[in-house]
């Protein structure tokens, strides 16, 4: 992934791992109000509603509770101390509405809905044929065509069916110590995670001996296998440990810059996509807690293996990201340059071959099947062709996601020897299991990483990452600093204190209510931009009254006053309709309406008689 202090999934924007994808809000002292005196517990004339949230989302919980109370609800709070406890309660169905958030870390609208609301999606509890059809229709359309389709989707999702109640769009923010870090080395991107390879000290003499210290709230890592996790605990980590075919610019444009590809090209028809691979990246591994060059080049066989397993739901147990890649039909090696010469690029008279050759020092003289034989100086390259099940240009955004990170075919196959259908968590240890990198009896680091850094080891206090010694050496993309350390700090207030005291160098996910503190500290620099993170209420769809009654859900929906959230956060939030809102402006708007809330609540009560 990515929410801000809310829970849910990928990219949960703030998981404060200075990540992207995905932050859990932290408690703000201003939010520590006492339960509203307006809430008459046990009043049978009112409707009961149970709100599930993490204690870190207390500010929003208080606002929601008061809004619902004013509109005829008895609000029962189910506050959990951490994400694990929250998720357990959610999985058990112990809620009517849960405080949730989602960060679209790929910059495209399909990602904002597919996993969340499509029947069978990785994180979806919604099963609605009309919603499914609109998601699929929009996925085949170009940017100029899909606006109306996403408007129809928002209308069904929010106003007609009330599967969610939107709260706000967040600002993306980070603060760093400008006395320690070079200002121009610290990037803030709308979607992609912070590129660690660009981070640098003002004092370049520290590059080899001192670590750059970041922070995260989550010491438990879902998985270091990129396809098995899509949440704030690992988004930024896996993004920096595994190279991808493509990246996103800071403003969400697709680019080959800093990726495994020199260039990419889309063929006519928008179903075939071509990538010409770099030949200057080897996998790194850990020996005696030090990073070493495996001598194994990252090549086409690894790309094909990685992407085919990414789309296969059954390639690993508990596959968390397969729906992001389900439009991949096939991935294969191209060995005949004449094929590239015979195909035109989409919307262009130029050939795919000319598109792949742009900016290369040597034109294509040969395409090789053996990655060891690739030599860009001699014009010998590897080219990979990806074919989609139907025209789907947004597939490229998914290839820039951390779940499309390139793993070592040889290493993963040597580790994952278990039968997926009979996987036993008590005896089988899959590739990327966090226990294998955690100090203790089970430590046995088997990672092979293709990105700029590799995790050496972790404990409950910190995680230590080391530079991949064979990552684009001698280029501008070679990592500047040898060591990256992530400190695990459980809340945002403590993280901000650690930043101000110099214990950490960068803090991702500064609360909007703390911006003034950062601005007043001359050591610190604050970076902000509108994000792709949306906070919302998710309704339970099983075994609860809200699952059966659209009227009850709509009574909640029209009780939500987004202006009150914007006021509390000093207008550092923006209005939302759905998770698509930061990417596609549909023109729809949710307006609080006490009259409608009462009308729908009365309709619900009448239906129960």
GROMACS .gro file of N, CA and C in nm, residues 270-398:
model
  387
  270UNK      N    1  -0.318  -0.112  -2.710
  270UNK     CA    2  -0.309  -0.099  -2.563
  270UNK      C    3  -0.321  -0.232  -2.488
  271UNK      N    4  -0.277  -0.340  -2.550
  271UNK     CA    5  -0.274  -0.468  -2.477
  271UNK      C    6  -0.132  -0.525  -2.465
  272UNK      N    7  -0.039  -0.473  -2.544
  272UNK     CA    8   0.100  -0.520  -2.539
  272UNK      C    9   0.192  -0.407  -2.494
  273UNK      N   10   0.278  -0.439  -2.397
  273UNK     CA   11   0.365  -0.339  -2.336
  273UNK      C   12   0.508  -0.396  -2.334
  274UNK      N   13   0.604  -0.315  -2.377
  274UNK     CA   14   0.741  -0.362  -2.393
  274UNK      C   15   0.836  -0.284  -2.302
  275UNK      N   16   0.935  -0.356  -2.247
  275UNK     CA   17   1.032  -0.298  -2.154
  275UNK      C   18   1.172  -0.346  -2.191
  276UNK      N   19   1.266  -0.253  -2.205
  276UNK     CA   20   1.404  -0.288  -2.233
  276UNK      C   21   1.482  -0.275  -2.102
  277UNK      N   22   1.546  -0.383  -2.060
  277UNK     CA   23   1.600  -0.393  -1.924
  277UNK      C   24   1.743  -0.343  -1.911
  278UNK      N   25   1.769  -0.285  -1.793
  278UNK     CA   26   1.905  -0.247  -1.754
  278UNK      C   27   1.988  -0.373  -1.729
  279UNK      N   28   2.119  -0.355  -1.734
  279UNK     CA   29   2.208  -0.469  -1.708
  279UNK      C   30   2.308  -0.438  -1.597
  280UNK      N   31   2.272  -0.341  -1.510
  280UNK     CA   32   2.368  -0.299  -1.407
  280UNK      C   33   2.314  -0.315  -1.264
  281UNK      N   34   2.228  -0.415  -1.245
  281UNK     CA   35   2.177  -0.445  -1.111
  281UNK      C   36   2.194  -0.593  -1.082
  282UNK      N   37   2.257  -0.624  -0.970
  282UNK     CA   38   2.264  -0.760  -0.919
  282UNK      C   39   2.184  -0.769  -0.789
  283UNK      N   40   2.140  -0.888  -0.756
  283UNK     CA   41   2.074  -0.909  -0.627
  283UNK      C   42   2.176  -0.898  -0.514
  284UNK      N   43   2.130  -0.845  -0.401
  284UNK     CA   44   2.211  -0.840  -0.280
  284UNK      C   45   2.160  -0.946  -0.183
  285UNK      N   46   2.248  -0.992  -0.094
  285UNK     CA   47   2.208  -1.081   0.014
  285UNK      C   48   2.285  -1.042   0.140
  286UNK      N   49   2.246  -1.099   0.251
  286UNK     CA   50   2.311  -1.070   0.379
  286UNK      C   51   2.394  -1.189   0.423
  287UNK      N   52   2.520  -1.162   0.456
  287UNK     CA   53   2.608  -1.262   0.516
  287UNK      C   54   2.673  -1.199   0.639
  288UNK      N   55   2.655  -1.264   0.753
  288UNK     CA   56   2.706  -1.211   0.880
  288UNK      C   57   2.657  -1.068   0.902
  289UNK      N   58   2.532  -1.044   0.865
  289UNK     CA   59   2.464  -0.915   0.882
  289UNK      C   60   2.523  -0.803   0.796
  290UNK      N   61   2.603  -0.840   0.697
  290UNK     CA   62   2.658  -0.743   0.603
  290UNK      C   63   2.600  -0.769   0.463
  291UNK      N   64   2.582  -0.663   0.385
  291UNK     CA   65   2.529  -0.676   0.250
  291UNK      C   66   2.640  -0.712   0.154
  292UNK      N   67   2.614  -0.813   0.072
  292UNK     CA   68   2.713  -0.856  -0.027
  292UNK      C   69   2.645  -0.875  -0.162
  293UNK      N   70   2.726  -0.867  -0.266
  293UNK     CA   71   2.681  -0.888  -0.403
  293UNK      C   72   2.670  -1.038  -0.428
  294UNK      N   73   2.550  -1.086  -0.467
  294UNK     CA   74   2.534  -1.230  -0.493
  294UNK      C   75   2.602  -1.271  -0.622
  295UNK      N   76   2.629  -1.175  -0.710
  295UNK     CA   77   2.683  -1.209  -0.841
  295UNK      C   78   2.575  -1.247  -0.941
  296UNK      N   79   2.450  -1.251  -0.895
  296UNK     CA   80   2.339  -1.288  -0.983
  296UNK      C   81   2.273  -1.161  -1.036
  297UNK      N   82   2.271  -1.147  -1.167
  297UNK     CA   83   2.212  -1.029  -1.229
  297UNK      C   84   2.059  -1.037  -1.223
  298UNK      N   85   1.997  -0.921  -1.210
  298UNK     CA   86   1.851  -0.912  -1.218
  298UNK      C   87   1.814  -0.908  -1.365
  299UNK      N   88   1.740  -1.008  -1.412
  299UNK     CA   89   1.713  -1.017  -1.555
  299UNK      C   90   1.572  -1.056  -1.590
  300UNK      N   91   1.552  -1.085  -1.717
  300UNK     CA   92   1.418  -1.112  -1.770
  300UNK      C   93   1.353  -1.233  -1.705
  301UNK      N   94   1.431  -1.335  -1.672
  301UNK     CA   95   1.371  -1.453  -1.607
  301UNK      C   96   1.310  -1.416  -1.472
  302UNK      N   97   1.374  -1.324  -1.402
  302UNK     CA   98   1.323  -1.279  -1.272
  302UNK      C   99   1.198  -1.193  -1.291
  303UNK      N  100   1.198  -1.109  -1.395
  303UNK     CA  101   1.081  -1.025  -1.423
  303UNK      C  102   0.961  -1.112  -1.455
  304UNK      N  103   0.979  -1.207  -1.543
  304UNK     CA  104   0.869  -1.295  -1.584
  304UNK      C  105   0.816  -1.372  -1.464
  305UNK      N  106   0.906  -1.429  -1.387
  305UNK     CA  107   0.867  -1.504  -1.267
  305UNK      C  108   0.792  -1.415  -1.168
  306UNK      N  109   0.844  -1.298  -1.144
  306UNK     CA  110   0.785  -1.208  -1.044
  306UNK      C  111   0.645  -1.164  -1.081
  307UNK      N  112   0.625  -1.128  -1.208
  307UNK     CA  113   0.495  -1.076  -1.249
  307UNK      C  114   0.391  -1.185  -1.266
  308UNK      N  115   0.432  -1.302  -1.310
  308UNK     CA  116   0.336  -1.413  -1.322
  308UNK      C  117   0.290  -1.460  -1.184
  309UNK      N  118   0.380  -1.460  -1.086
  309UNK     CA  119   0.337  -1.499  -0.951
  309UNK      C  120   0.256  -1.387  -0.887
  310UNK      N  121   0.282  -1.262  -0.927
  310UNK     CA  122   0.205  -1.150  -0.871
  310UNK      C  123   0.058  -1.159  -0.911
  311UNK      N  124   0.029  -1.210  -1.030
  311UNK     CA  125  -0.109  -1.218  -1.077
  311UNK      C  126  -0.179  -1.347  -1.036
  312UNK      N  127  -0.103  -1.443  -0.988
  312UNK     CA  128  -0.158  -1.575  -0.953
  312UNK      C  129  -0.197  -1.580  -0.807
  313UNK      N  130  -0.325  -1.582  -0.779
  313UNK     CA  131  -0.376  -1.583  -0.642
  313UNK      C  132  -0.320  -1.699  -0.561
  314UNK      N  133  -0.290  -1.808  -0.628
  314UNK     CA  134  -0.247  -1.930  -0.559
  314UNK      C  135  -0.096  -1.950  -0.559
  315UNK      N  136  -0.021  -1.848  -0.596
  315UNK     CA  137   0.125  -1.865  -0.599
  315UNK      C  138   0.186  -1.869  -0.460
  316UNK      N  139   0.120  -1.802  -0.364
  316UNK     CA  140   0.165  -1.804  -0.225
  316UNK      C  141   0.042  -1.805  -0.135
  317UNK      N  142   0.055  -1.856  -0.014
  317UNK     CA  143  -0.057  -1.844   0.079
  317UNK      C  144  -0.075  -1.699   0.122
  318UNK      N  145  -0.198  -1.661   0.143
  318UNK     CA  146  -0.229  -1.525   0.189
  318UNK      C  147  -0.174  -1.418   0.094
  319UNK      N  148  -0.197  -1.440  -0.035
  319UNK     CA  149  -0.155  -1.344  -0.138
  319UNK      C  150  -0.240  -1.218  -0.121
  320UNK      N  151  -0.178  -1.103  -0.097
  320UNK     CA  152  -0.251  -0.981  -0.066
  320UNK      C  153  -0.268  -0.885  -0.184
  321UNK      N  154  -0.203  -0.912  -0.296
  321UNK     CA  155  -0.200  -0.809  -0.402
  321UNK      C  156  -0.238  -0.861  -0.540
  322UNK      N  157  -0.290  -0.983  -0.550
  322UNK     CA  158  -0.313  -1.041  -0.682
  322UNK      C  159  -0.415  -0.963  -0.765
  323UNK      N  160  -0.514  -0.898  -0.700
  323UNK     CA  161  -0.614  -0.826  -0.779
  323UNK      C  162  -0.554  -0.704  -0.849
  324UNK      N  163  -0.442  -0.655  -0.800
  324UNK     CA  164  -0.377  -0.543  -0.866
  324UNK      C  165  -0.319  -0.584  -1.001
  325UNK      N  166  -0.292  -0.712  -1.016
  325UNK     CA  167  -0.222  -0.762  -1.134
  325UNK      C  168  -0.304  -0.863  -1.214
  326UNK      N  169  -0.433  -0.872  -1.185
  326UNK     CA  170  -0.515  -0.973  -1.251
  326UNK      C  171  -0.537  -0.945  -1.399
  327UNK      N  172  -0.505  -0.823  -1.445
  327UNK     CA  173  -0.519  -0.793  -1.586
  327UNK      C  174  -0.400  -0.840  -1.669
  328UNK      N  175  -0.297  -0.890  -1.602
  328UNK     CA  176  -0.183  -0.945  -1.676
  328UNK      C  177  -0.223  -1.082  -1.733
  329UNK      N  178  -0.212  -1.095  -1.863
  329UNK     CA  179  -0.241  -1.224  -1.928
  329UNK      C  180  -0.115  -1.307  -1.942
  330UNK      N  181  -0.007  -1.242  -1.982
  330UNK     CA  182   0.118  -1.316  -1.999
  330UNK      C  183   0.236  -1.219  -1.995
  331UNK      N  184   0.352  -1.274  -1.959
  331UNK     CA  185   0.478  -1.199  -1.962
  331UNK      C  186   0.580  -1.289  -2.028
  332UNK      N  187   0.650  -1.240  -2.129
  332UNK     CA  188   0.741  -1.325  -2.205
  332UNK      C  189   0.863  -1.247  -2.254
  333UNK      N  190   0.963  -1.321  -2.295
  333UNK     CA  191   1.086  -1.264  -2.347
  333UNK      C  192   1.073  -1.243  -2.498
  334UNK      N  193   1.124  -1.131  -2.547
  334UNK     CA  194   1.130  -1.105  -2.691
  334UNK      C  195   1.274  -1.124  -2.735
  335UNK      N  196   1.295  -1.206  -2.837
  335UNK     CA  197   1.432  -1.236  -2.880
  335UNK      C  198   1.460  -1.194  -3.024
  336UNK      N  199   1.358  -1.147  -3.095
  336UNK     CA  200   1.376  -1.108  -3.235
  336UNK      C  201   1.357  -0.957  -3.250
  337UNK      N  202   1.464  -0.881  -3.275
  337UNK     CA  203   1.451  -0.736  -3.290
  337UNK      C  204   1.356  -0.696  -3.403
  338UNK      N  205   1.339  -0.781  -3.501
  338UNK     CA  206   1.251  -0.749  -3.614
  338UNK      C  207   1.107  -0.734  -3.568
  339UNK      N  208   1.070  -0.806  -3.464
  339UNK     CA  209   0.934  -0.795  -3.410
  339UNK      C  210   0.910  -0.653  -3.360
  340UNK      N  211   1.007  -0.597  -3.293
  340UNK     CA  212   0.994  -0.461  -3.240
  340UNK      C  213   0.987  -0.358  -3.352
  341UNK      N  214   1.053  -0.389  -3.462
  341UNK     CA  215   1.054  -0.298  -3.576
  341UNK      C  216   0.922  -0.299  -3.652
  342UNK      N  217   0.846  -0.406  -3.638
  342UNK     CA  218   0.724  -0.423  -3.717
  342UNK      C  219   0.599  -0.370  -3.646
  343UNK      N  220   0.613  -0.326  -3.520
  343UNK     CA  221   0.496  -0.286  -3.441
  343UNK      C  222   0.502  -0.137  -3.413
  344UNK      N  223   0.391  -0.070  -3.436
  344UNK     CA  224   0.381   0.074  -3.408
  344UNK      C  225   0.342   0.097  -3.261
  345UNK      N  226   0.390   0.211  -3.208
  345UNK     CA  227   0.351   0.250  -3.074
  345UNK      C  228   0.208   0.303  -3.075
  346UNK      N  229   0.141   0.289  -2.963
  346UNK     CA  230   0.004   0.337  -2.950
  346UNK      C  231  -0.001   0.489  -2.973
  347UNK      N  232  -0.087   0.532  -3.066
  347UNK     CA  233  -0.105   0.674  -3.093
  347UNK      C  234   0.013   0.740  -3.159
  348UNK      N  235   0.099   0.662  -3.226
  348UNK     CA  236   0.220   0.716  -3.287
  348UNK      C  237   0.253   0.642  -3.415
  349UNK      N  238   0.327   0.708  -3.502
  349UNK     CA  239   0.374   0.642  -3.624
  349UNK      C  240   0.509   0.576  -3.602
  350UNK      N  241   0.570   0.599  -3.485
  350UNK     CA  242   0.701   0.541  -3.454
  350UNK      C  243   0.686   0.395  -3.412
  351UNK      N  244   0.790   0.317  -3.432
  351UNK     CA  245   0.788   0.176  -3.396
  351UNK      C  246   0.820   0.158  -3.247
  352UNK      N  247   0.785   0.041  -3.198
  352UNK     CA  248   0.818   0.007  -3.060
  352UNK      C  249   0.969   0.007  -3.042
  353UNK      N  250   1.041  -0.040  -3.142
  353UNK     CA  251   1.188  -0.045  -3.134
  353UNK      C  252   1.245   0.096  -3.115
  354UNK      N  253   1.197   0.193  -3.191
  354UNK     CA  254   1.250   0.329  -3.178
  354UNK      C  255   1.216   0.387  -3.042
  355UNK      N  256   1.100   0.351  -2.988
  355UNK     CA  257   1.064   0.399  -2.855
  355UNK      C  258   1.155   0.343  -2.749
  356UNK      N  259   1.190   0.217  -2.761
  356UNK     CA  260   1.277   0.153  -2.662
  356UNK      C  261   1.421   0.204  -2.672
  357UNK      N  262   1.460   0.250  -2.789
  357UNK     CA  263   1.599   0.292  -2.810
  357UNK      C  264   1.626   0.437  -2.771
  358UNK      N  265   1.523   0.514  -2.742
  358UNK     CA  266   1.543   0.657  -2.714
  358UNK      C  267   1.638   0.679  -2.597
  359UNK      N  268   1.740   0.758  -2.622
  359UNK     CA  269   1.835   0.794  -2.518
  359UNK      C  270   1.939   0.690  -2.486
  360UNK      N  271   1.933   0.574  -2.550
  360UNK     CA  272   2.032   0.470  -2.522
  360UNK      C  273   2.167   0.504  -2.585
  361UNK      N  274   2.273   0.467  -2.514
  361UNK     CA  275   2.407   0.491  -2.568
  361UNK      C  276   2.435   0.405  -2.690
  362UNK      N  277   2.378   0.286  -2.693
  362UNK     CA  278   2.396   0.196  -2.808
  362UNK      C  279   2.260   0.144  -2.850
  363UNK      N  280   2.231   0.151  -2.979
  363UNK     CA  281   2.104   0.099  -3.031
  363UNK      C  282   2.101  -0.053  -3.018
  364UNK      N  283   1.984  -0.110  -3.035
  364UNK     CA  284   1.967  -0.254  -3.022
  364UNK      C  285   2.035  -0.325  -3.138
  365UNK      N  286   2.137  -0.405  -3.106
  365UNK     CA  287   2.203  -0.487  -3.208
  365UNK      C  288   2.162  -0.632  -3.196
  366UNK      N  289   2.122  -0.671  -3.074
  366UNK     CA  290   2.079  -0.808  -3.052
  366UNK      C  291   1.995  -0.815  -2.925
  367UNK      N  292   1.901  -0.909  -2.922
  367UNK     CA  293   1.823  -0.938  -2.802
  367UNK      C  294   1.864  -1.075  -2.753
  368UNK      N  295   1.901  -1.084  -2.625
  368UNK     CA  296   1.957  -1.208  -2.572
  368UNK      C  297   1.860  -1.272  -2.473
  369UNK      N  298   1.861  -1.404  -2.470
  369UNK     CA  299   1.774  -1.478  -2.377
  369UNK      C  300   1.843  -1.501  -2.244
  370UNK      N  301   1.975  -1.506  -2.244
  370UNK     CA  302   2.052  -1.528  -2.122
  370UNK      C  303   2.088  -1.392  -2.062
  371UNK      N  304   2.041  -1.363  -1.940
  371UNK     CA  305   2.066  -1.232  -1.880
  371UNK      C  306   2.215  -1.204  -1.861
  372UNK      N  307   2.295  -1.309  -1.851
  372UNK     CA  308   2.438  -1.291  -1.834
  372UNK      C  309   2.502  -1.233  -1.959
  373UNK      N  310   2.436  -1.250  -2.074
  373UNK     CA  311   2.491  -1.203  -2.200
  373UNK      C  312   2.452  -1.060  -2.235
  374UNK      N  313   2.360  -1.002  -2.157
  374UNK     CA  314   2.318  -0.865  -2.183
  374UNK      C  315   2.435  -0.770  -2.161
  375UNK      N  316   2.452  -0.677  -2.253
  375UNK     CA  317   2.562  -0.580  -2.244
  375UNK      C  318   2.518  -0.454  -2.318
  376UNK      N  319   2.474  -0.355  -2.242
  376UNK     CA  320   2.418  -0.235  -2.305
  376UNK      C  321   2.522  -0.158  -2.385
  377UNK      N  322   2.649  -0.168  -2.346
  377UNK     CA  323   2.754  -0.097  -2.420
  377UNK      C  324   2.770  -0.155  -2.560
  378UNK      N  325   2.738  -0.284  -2.575
  378UNK     CA  326   2.751  -0.350  -2.705
  378UNK      C  327   2.617  -0.358  -2.778
  379UNK      N  328   2.512  -0.301  -2.718
  379UNK     CA  329   2.380  -0.304  -2.782
  379UNK      C  330   2.307  -0.436  -2.766
  380UNK      N  331   2.349  -0.517  -2.669
  380UNK     CA  332   2.284  -0.646  -2.644
  380UNK      C  333   2.193  -0.632  -2.522
  381UNK      N  334   2.064  -0.647  -2.545
  381UNK     CA  335   1.967  -0.619  -2.440
  381UNK      C  336   1.871  -0.737  -2.421
  382UNK      N  337   1.798  -0.726  -2.310
  382UNK     CA  338   1.683  -0.813  -2.288
  382UNK      C  339   1.558  -0.727  -2.296
  383UNK      N  340   1.457  -0.774  -2.366
  383UNK     CA  341   1.329  -0.705  -2.378
  383UNK      C  342   1.217  -0.798  -2.332
  384UNK      N  343   1.132  -0.747  -2.247
  384UNK     CA  344   1.019  -0.823  -2.194
  384UNK      C  345   0.890  -0.765  -2.249
  385UNK      N  346   0.799  -0.853  -2.289
  385UNK     CA  347   0.668  -0.813  -2.339
  385UNK      C  348   0.561  -0.857  -2.239
  386UNK      N  349   0.478  -0.764  -2.197
  386UNK     CA  350   0.365  -0.794  -2.109
  386UNK      C  351   0.236  -0.774  -2.188
  387UNK      N  352   0.148  -0.873  -2.181
  387UNK     CA  353   0.020  -0.868  -2.250
  387UNK      C  354  -0.093  -0.868  -2.148
  388UNK      N  355  -0.191  -0.780  -2.167
  388UNK     CA  356  -0.304  -0.773  -2.076
  388UNK      C  357  -0.424  -0.848  -2.133
  389UNK      N  358  -0.518  -0.882  -2.045
  389UNK     CA  359  -0.636  -0.957  -2.085
  389UNK      C  360  -0.728  -0.875  -2.174
  390UNK      N  361  -0.722  -0.745  -2.162
  390UNK     CA  362  -0.797  -0.652  -2.245
  390UNK      C  363  -0.723  -0.518  -2.242
  391UNK      N  364  -0.758  -0.425  -2.329
  391UNK     CA  365  -0.689  -0.295  -2.325
  391UNK      C  366  -0.697  -0.234  -2.185
  392UNK      N  367  -0.582  -0.210  -2.126
  392UNK     CA  368  -0.580  -0.165  -1.986
  392UNK      C  369  -0.455  -0.084  -1.958
  393UNK      N  370  -0.451   0.043  -2.004
  393UNK     CA  371  -0.331   0.125  -1.983
  393UNK      C  372  -0.293   0.143  -1.837
  394UNK      N  373  -0.391   0.133  -1.744
  394UNK     CA  374  -0.359   0.152  -1.602
  394UNK      C  375  -0.272   0.039  -1.547
  395UNK      N  376  -0.251  -0.067  -1.624
  395UNK     CA  377  -0.164  -0.175  -1.579
  395UNK      C  378  -0.024  -0.121  -1.549
  396UNK      N  379   0.017  -0.016  -1.620
  396UNK     CA  380   0.150   0.040  -1.600
  396UNK      C  381   0.165   0.100  -1.461
  397UNK      N  382   0.059   0.160  -1.410
  397UNK     CA  383   0.065   0.214  -1.274
  397UNK      C  384   0.087   0.104  -1.172
  398UNK      N  385   0.026  -0.011  -1.195
  398UNK     CA  386   0.043  -0.123  -1.102
  398UNK      C  387   0.185  -0.180  -1.108
   0.00000   0.00000   0.00000
